[in-house]
Coordinates of C-alpha atoms and ligand atoms in Angstrom, one line a residue:
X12 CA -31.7 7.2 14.8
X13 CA -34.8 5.6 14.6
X14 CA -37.5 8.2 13.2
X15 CA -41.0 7.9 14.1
X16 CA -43.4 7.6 11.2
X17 CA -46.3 6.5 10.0
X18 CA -44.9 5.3 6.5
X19 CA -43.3 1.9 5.7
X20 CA -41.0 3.7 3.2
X21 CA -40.4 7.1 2.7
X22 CA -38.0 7.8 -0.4
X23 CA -36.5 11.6 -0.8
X24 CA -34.4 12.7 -3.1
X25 CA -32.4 10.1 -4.1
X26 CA -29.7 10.3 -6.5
X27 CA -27.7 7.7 -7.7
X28 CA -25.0 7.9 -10.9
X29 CA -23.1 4.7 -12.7
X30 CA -19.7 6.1 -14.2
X31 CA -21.8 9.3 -15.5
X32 CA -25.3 7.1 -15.9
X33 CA -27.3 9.1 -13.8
X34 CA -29.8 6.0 -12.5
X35 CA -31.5 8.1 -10.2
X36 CA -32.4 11.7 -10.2
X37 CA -34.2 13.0 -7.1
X38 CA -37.1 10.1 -6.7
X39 CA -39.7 10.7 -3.7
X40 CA -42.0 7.8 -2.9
X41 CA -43.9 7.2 0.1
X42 CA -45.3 3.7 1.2
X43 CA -48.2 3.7 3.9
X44 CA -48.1 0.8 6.1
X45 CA -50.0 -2.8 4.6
X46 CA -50.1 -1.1 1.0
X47 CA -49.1 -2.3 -2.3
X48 CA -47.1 -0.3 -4.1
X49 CA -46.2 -0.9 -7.8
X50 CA -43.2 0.7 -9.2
X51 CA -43.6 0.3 -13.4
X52 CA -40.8 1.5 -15.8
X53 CA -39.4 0.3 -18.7
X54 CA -35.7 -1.4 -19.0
X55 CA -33.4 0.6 -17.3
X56 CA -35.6 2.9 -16.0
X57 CA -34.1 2.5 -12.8
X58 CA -36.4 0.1 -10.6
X59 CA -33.0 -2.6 -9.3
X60 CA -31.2 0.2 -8.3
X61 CA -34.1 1.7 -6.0
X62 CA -34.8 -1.4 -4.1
X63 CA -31.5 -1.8 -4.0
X64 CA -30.6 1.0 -2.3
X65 CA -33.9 0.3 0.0
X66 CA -33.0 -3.2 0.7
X67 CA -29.0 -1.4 1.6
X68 CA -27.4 -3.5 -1.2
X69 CA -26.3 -0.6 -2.5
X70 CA -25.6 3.1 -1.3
X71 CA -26.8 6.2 -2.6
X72 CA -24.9 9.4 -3.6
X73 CA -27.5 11.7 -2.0
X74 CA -30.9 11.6 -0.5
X75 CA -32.9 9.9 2.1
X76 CA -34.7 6.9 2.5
X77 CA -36.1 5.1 5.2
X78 CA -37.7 1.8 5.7
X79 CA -40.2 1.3 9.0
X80 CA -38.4 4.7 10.3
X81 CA -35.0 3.3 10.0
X82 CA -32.7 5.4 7.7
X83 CA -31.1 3.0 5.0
X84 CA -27.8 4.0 5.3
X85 CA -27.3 5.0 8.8
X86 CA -29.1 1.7 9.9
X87 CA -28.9 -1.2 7.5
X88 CA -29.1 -3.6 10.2
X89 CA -32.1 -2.4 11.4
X90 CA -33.7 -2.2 7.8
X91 CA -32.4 -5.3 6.6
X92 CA -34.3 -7.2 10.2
X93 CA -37.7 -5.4 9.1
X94 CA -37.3 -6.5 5.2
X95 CA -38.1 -9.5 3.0
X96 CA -36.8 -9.5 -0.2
X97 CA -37.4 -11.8 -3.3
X98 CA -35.3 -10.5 -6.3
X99 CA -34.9 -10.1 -10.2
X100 CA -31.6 -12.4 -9.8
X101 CA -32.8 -15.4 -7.0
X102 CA -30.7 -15.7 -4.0
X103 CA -31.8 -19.6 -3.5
X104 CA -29.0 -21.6 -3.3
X105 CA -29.1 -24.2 -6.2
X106 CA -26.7 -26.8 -4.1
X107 CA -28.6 -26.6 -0.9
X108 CA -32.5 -27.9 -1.0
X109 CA -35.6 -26.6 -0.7
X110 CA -36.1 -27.0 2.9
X111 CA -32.1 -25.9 3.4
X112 CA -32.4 -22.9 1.6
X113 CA -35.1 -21.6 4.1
X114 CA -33.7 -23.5 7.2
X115 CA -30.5 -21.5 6.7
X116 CA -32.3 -18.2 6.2
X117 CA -34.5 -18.5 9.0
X118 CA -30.8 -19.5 11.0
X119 CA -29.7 -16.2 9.8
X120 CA -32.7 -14.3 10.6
X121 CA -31.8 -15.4 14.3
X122 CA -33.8 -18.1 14.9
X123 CA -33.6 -21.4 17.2
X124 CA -33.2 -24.8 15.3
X125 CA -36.8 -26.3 16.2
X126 CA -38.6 -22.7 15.1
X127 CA -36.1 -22.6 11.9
X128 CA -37.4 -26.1 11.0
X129 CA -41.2 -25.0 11.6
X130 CA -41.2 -22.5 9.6
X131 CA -39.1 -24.1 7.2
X132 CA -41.3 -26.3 6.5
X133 CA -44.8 -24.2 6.9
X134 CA -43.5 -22.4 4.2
X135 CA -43.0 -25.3 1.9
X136 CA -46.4 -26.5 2.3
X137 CA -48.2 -22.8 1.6
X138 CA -45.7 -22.7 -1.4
X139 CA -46.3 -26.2 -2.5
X140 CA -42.9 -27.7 -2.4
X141 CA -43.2 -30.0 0.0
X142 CA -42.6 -32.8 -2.3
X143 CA -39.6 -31.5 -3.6
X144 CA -38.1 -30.2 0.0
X145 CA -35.3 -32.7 -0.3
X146 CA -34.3 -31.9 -3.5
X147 CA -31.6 -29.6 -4.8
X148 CA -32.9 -26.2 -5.4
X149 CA -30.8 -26.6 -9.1
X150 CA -33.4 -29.1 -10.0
X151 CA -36.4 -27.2 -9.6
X152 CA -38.4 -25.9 -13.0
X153 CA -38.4 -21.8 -12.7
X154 CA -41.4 -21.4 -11.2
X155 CA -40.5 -23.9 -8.4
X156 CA -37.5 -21.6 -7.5
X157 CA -39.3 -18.3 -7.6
X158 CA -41.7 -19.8 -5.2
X159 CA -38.7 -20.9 -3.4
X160 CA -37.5 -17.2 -3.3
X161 CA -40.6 -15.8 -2.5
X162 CA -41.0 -17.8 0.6
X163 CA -37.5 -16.8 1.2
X164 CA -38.4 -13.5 1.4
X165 CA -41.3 -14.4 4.1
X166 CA -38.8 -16.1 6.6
X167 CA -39.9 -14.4 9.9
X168 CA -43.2 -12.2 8.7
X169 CA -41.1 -9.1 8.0
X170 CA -43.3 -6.1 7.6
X171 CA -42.4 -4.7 4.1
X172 CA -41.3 -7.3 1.8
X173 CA -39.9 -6.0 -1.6
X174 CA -40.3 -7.8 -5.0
X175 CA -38.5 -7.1 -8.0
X176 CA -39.9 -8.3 -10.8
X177 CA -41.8 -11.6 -9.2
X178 CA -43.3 -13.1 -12.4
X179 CA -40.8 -11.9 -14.9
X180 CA -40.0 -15.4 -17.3
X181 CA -43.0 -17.4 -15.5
X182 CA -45.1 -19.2 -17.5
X183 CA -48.7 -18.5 -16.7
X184 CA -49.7 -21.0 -14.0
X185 CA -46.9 -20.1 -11.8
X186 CA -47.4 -16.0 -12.4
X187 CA -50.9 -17.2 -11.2
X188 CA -49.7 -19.1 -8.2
X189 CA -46.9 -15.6 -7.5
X190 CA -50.0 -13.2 -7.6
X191 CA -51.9 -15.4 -5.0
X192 CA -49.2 -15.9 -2.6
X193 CA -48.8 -11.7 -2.8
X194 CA -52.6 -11.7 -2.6
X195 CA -52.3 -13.1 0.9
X196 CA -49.3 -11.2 2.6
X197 CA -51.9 -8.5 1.4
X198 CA -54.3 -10.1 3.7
X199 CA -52.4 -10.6 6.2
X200 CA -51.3 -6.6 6.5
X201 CA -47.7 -6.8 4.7
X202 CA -46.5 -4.0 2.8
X203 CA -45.1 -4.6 -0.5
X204 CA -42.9 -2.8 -3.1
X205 CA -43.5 -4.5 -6.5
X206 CA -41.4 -3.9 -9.3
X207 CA -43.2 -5.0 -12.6
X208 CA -42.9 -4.6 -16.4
X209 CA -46.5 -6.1 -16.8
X210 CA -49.1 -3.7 -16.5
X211 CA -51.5 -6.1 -15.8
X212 CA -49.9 -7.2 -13.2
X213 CA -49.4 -4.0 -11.6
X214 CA -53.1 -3.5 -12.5
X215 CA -54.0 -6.2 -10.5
X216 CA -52.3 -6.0 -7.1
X217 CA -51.1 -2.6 -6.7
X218 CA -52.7 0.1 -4.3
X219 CA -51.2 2.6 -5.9
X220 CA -48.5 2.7 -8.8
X221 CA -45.9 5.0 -9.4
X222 CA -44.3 5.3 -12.5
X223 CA -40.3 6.0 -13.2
X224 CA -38.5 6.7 -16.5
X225 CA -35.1 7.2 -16.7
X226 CA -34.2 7.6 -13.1
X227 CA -37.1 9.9 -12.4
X228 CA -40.7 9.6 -10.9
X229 CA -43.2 10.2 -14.0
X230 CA -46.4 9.9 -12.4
X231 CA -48.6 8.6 -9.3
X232 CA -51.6 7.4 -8.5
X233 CA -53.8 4.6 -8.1
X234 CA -54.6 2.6 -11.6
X235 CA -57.5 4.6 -12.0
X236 CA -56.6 7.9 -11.5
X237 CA -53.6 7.0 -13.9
X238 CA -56.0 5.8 -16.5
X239 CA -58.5 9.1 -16.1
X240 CA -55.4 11.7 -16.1
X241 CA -54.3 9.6 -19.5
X242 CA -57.9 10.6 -20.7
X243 CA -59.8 8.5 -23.1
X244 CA -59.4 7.5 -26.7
X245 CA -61.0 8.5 -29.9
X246 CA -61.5 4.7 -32.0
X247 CA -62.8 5.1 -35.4
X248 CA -63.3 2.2 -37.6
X249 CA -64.5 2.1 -41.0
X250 CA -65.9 0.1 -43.7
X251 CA -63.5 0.3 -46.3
X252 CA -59.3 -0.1 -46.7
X253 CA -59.2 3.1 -49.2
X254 CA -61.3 5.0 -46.3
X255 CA -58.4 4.8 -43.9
X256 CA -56.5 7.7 -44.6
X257 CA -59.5 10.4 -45.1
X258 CA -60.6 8.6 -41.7
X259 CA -57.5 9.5 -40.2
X260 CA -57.4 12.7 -41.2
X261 CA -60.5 13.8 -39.7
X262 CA -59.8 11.5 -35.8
X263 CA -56.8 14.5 -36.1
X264 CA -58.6 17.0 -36.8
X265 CA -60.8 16.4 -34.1
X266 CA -58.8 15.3 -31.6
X267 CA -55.5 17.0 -32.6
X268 CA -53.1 14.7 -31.5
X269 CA -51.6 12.1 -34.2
X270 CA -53.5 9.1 -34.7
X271 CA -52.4 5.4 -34.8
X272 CA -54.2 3.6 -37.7
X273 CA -54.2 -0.3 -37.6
X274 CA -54.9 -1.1 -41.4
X275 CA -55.8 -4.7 -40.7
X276 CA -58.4 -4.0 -38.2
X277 CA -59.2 -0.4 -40.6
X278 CA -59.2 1.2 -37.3
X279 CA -58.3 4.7 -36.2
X280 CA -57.0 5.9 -33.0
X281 CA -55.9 9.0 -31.0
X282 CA -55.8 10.5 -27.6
X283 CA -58.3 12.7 -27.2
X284 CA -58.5 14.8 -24.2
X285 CA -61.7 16.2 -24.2
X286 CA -63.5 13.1 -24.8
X287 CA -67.6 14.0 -25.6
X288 CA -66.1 17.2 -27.1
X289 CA -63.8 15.5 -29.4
X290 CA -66.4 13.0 -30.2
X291 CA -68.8 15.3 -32.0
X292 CA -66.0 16.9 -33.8
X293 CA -65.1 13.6 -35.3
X294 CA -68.6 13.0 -36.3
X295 CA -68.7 16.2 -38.3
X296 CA -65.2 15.7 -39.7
X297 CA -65.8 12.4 -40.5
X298 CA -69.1 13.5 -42.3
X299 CA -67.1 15.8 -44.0
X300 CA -64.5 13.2 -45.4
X301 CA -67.7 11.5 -46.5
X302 CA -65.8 8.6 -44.5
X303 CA -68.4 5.5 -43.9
X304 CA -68.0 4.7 -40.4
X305 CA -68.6 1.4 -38.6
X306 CA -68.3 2.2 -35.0
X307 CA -67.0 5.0 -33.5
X308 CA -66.7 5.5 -29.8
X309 CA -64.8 6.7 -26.9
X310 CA -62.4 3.9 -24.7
X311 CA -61.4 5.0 -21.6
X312 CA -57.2 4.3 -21.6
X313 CA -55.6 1.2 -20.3
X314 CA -52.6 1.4 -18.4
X315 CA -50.8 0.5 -21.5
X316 CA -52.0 3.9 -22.9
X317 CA -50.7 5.3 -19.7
X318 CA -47.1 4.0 -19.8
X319 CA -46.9 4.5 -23.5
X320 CA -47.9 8.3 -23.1
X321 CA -45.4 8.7 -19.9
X322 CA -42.7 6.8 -21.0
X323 CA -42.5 7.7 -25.1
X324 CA -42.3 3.6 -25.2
X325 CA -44.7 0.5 -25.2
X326 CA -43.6 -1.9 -23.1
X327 CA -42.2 -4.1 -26.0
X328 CA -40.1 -1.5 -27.1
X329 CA -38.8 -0.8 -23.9
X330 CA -37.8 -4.4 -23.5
Ligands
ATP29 N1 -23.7 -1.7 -11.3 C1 -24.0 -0.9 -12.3 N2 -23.0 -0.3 -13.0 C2 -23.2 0.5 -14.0 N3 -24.5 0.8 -14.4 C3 -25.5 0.3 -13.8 C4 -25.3 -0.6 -12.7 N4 -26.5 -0.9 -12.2 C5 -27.4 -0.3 -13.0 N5 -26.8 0.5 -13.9 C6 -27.5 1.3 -14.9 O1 -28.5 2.1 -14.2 C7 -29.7 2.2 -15.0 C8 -30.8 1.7 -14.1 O2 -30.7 0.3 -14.0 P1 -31.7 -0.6 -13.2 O3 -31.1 -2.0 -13.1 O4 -32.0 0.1 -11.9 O5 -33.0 -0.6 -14.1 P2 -34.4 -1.4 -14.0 O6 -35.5 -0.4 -14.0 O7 -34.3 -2.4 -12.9 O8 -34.4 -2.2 -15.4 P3 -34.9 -3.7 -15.7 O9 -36.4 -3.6 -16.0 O10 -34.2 -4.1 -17.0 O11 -34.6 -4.6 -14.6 C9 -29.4 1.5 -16.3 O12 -29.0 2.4 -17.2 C10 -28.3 0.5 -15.9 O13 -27.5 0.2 -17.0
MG30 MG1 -34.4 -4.4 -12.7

C-alpha cells in the first residue's frame, strides 16, 4: 500500500541482528524531499546494512521503512523503480564496457533501445568517459569506475539516489569530480542518502547529518547545530615544554573535562562547555600555575570534535 507522504524516506524502528550482532537497534530517520542527508559512523557502525535494507537488498527483523511512500518490504518493486544506488562494493560489470554497463541498466530500468543508447551515452559525456566508452569497465583506474557507478545510479533520474561511501579509496581529483557530480543532482532536486567516513565530506554536501554508532542514531542536525551542541574548545599554548603539565592542570580545572596536550605543538586542549565562563577561569588558573601563556582562546568544534565526542573514537581509530 502506497502511503502518502511528504518524506523521501522515513526510517522507524528498525532492527536488524547478524547471528547475535545486533547491527541495528531501533534507528528513525527522516529524509525530506531534494535534501541531502549524510549518515557518518565509524566502521561497523551500521551504515551498509541501513541502505541496504532501504535499497531491499536486505530484510529487516522489525521496523518500518519507506522510500517515496512505498514500504521497503511490502513493495520492493516499487522502491527499487524510485531508487538509484551507487555502492561501497561497485555493481559495474568489469567484462562489459562503459557504455554496456549503462546501456544494460537503462534496458533493465525498462527502457526502449534508442532511449537506452541516449542516455547511455549523455551520461558518459557528464561523467567524462566518453573516451573510454568502448573499453572494458576492468580497465578503468578507480576513479573511472566509481564515476561509472555513479552514473549507474542516475540511469532514469530516480528521485532518491543512495551513496554509500562515494569517495572512499579516491584519490583527490576524482573525490573532487564525486562531490561535483552530487553537487548537481542537488541542483537538479534529487534526494540523496550519503554514507561517509570523511567529515569533511559530510561537512560539505550534507543538509543535515545524522550520526549512528553501533547500530543506533547518536545525534542529528545540520553541521552547525552538531558543532554548537559539541560546544567550543578551551586551546592553551605555552611558551615553554616544562610548562605543559602545570598548563594542563589548570585547562582542567577550568574546564573540568580531561585535557588533550600535544607536546610538540606545547598546546593544551579540552571541551569546555561554558565557553566565555571557562575562559576566565583558565586565565586565573593559569595565573595561578604562574604558567606563561602564548595564546589562549576559544575554537568553536569541528565536526571531528563532534564524532570523536559521540562516537568515543576519532575517525582513524574507528578505521
Ligand atoms: N552479512 C553479515 N553477516 C554478519 N554480520 C554482518 C553482516 N553484514 C554486516 N554485519 C555486521 O553488522 C555490523 C554493521 O555492519 P555495516 O556493514 O552495516 O557497517 P558500516 O557502518 O557500513 O561499516 P563500514 O564503514 O566499515 O562500511 C558490523 O558489526 C558487521 O560486522
Ligand atoms: Mg559500509
Amino acid at each position: 500500500m502506497h502511503t502518502p507522504t511528504t518524506s523521501a524516506v522515513v526510517i522507524d524502528g528498525l532492527h536488524k541482528k547478524f547471528k547475535g550482532n545486533h547491527a541495528l537497534q531501533g534507528v528513525e530517520l527522516e529524509i525530506g524531499p531534494g535534501e541531502v542527508m549524510g549518515l557518518l559512523g565509524p566502521n561497523g557502525a551500521g551504515k551498509t546494512t541501513l541502505v541496504k535494507i532501504l535499497t531491499t537488498l536486505l530484510k529487516p527483523d522489525s521496523g518500518r521503512a519507506f522510500v517515496n511512500g512505498w514500504n521497503v518490504t511490502a513493495e520492493p518493486e516499487k522502491v527499487r523503480s524510485t531508487i538509484g544506488m551507487a555502492g561501497q562494493y561497485s555493481t559495474v560489470d568489469g567484462l562489459l564496457t562503459g557504455f554496456e554497463n549503462l546501456y544494460l541498466v537503462a534496458k533493465l530500468r525498462g527502457v526502449g533501445r534508442r532511449t537506452a543508447r541516449r542516455v547511455a551515452d549523455d551520461l558518459l559525456s557528464r561523467f567524462r568517459l566518453t573516451d573510454v566508452a568502448g573499453r572494458p569497465a576492468g580497465t578503468y583506474s578507480g576513479g573511472m569506475r566509481r564515476r561509472l557507478d555513479l552514473a549507474a545510479a542516475l540511469v532514469g533520474s530516480p528521485p532518491l539516489v543512495v551513496l554509500d561511501e562515494p569517495t572512499t579509496g579516491l584519490d583527490p581529483e576524482s573525490r573532487l569530480d564525486t562531490w561535483e557530480a552530487v553537487g548537481e543532482l542537488v541542483a537538479g532536486g534529487t534526494t540523496i542518502l550519503l554514507t561517509t567516513q570523511y567529515l569533511e565530506e559530510a561537512d560539505r554536501l550534507a543538509d543535515r547529518i545524522t550520526v549512528i554508532d553501533r547500530g543506533r542514531v547518536v545525534a542529528e542536525g545540520t553541521s552547525d547545530e552538531l558543532k554548537a551542541a559539541a560546544g567550543n574548545r578551551l586551546v592553551v599554548c605555552v611558551a615553554e615544554d616544562r610548562q605543559l603539565d602545570a598548563a594542563a592542570r589548570a585547562t582542567a580545572q577550568a574546564t573540568g573535562a580531561t585535557p588533550t596536550v600535544d607536546r610538540r605543538a606545547r598546546r593544551v586542549e579540552a571541551a569546555a562547555t561554558d565557553g566565555q565562563a571557562a575562559l576566565a577561569r583558565a586565565l586565573t588558573a593559569l595565573e595561578g600555575e604562574q604558567v606563561e601563556v602564548l595564546e589562549i582562546g576559544l575554537n568553536r568544534c569541528t565536526l571531528d570534535d563532534v564524532f570523536l565526542g559521540l562516537t568515543g573514537r576519532t575517525r582513524r581509530e574507528a578505521a
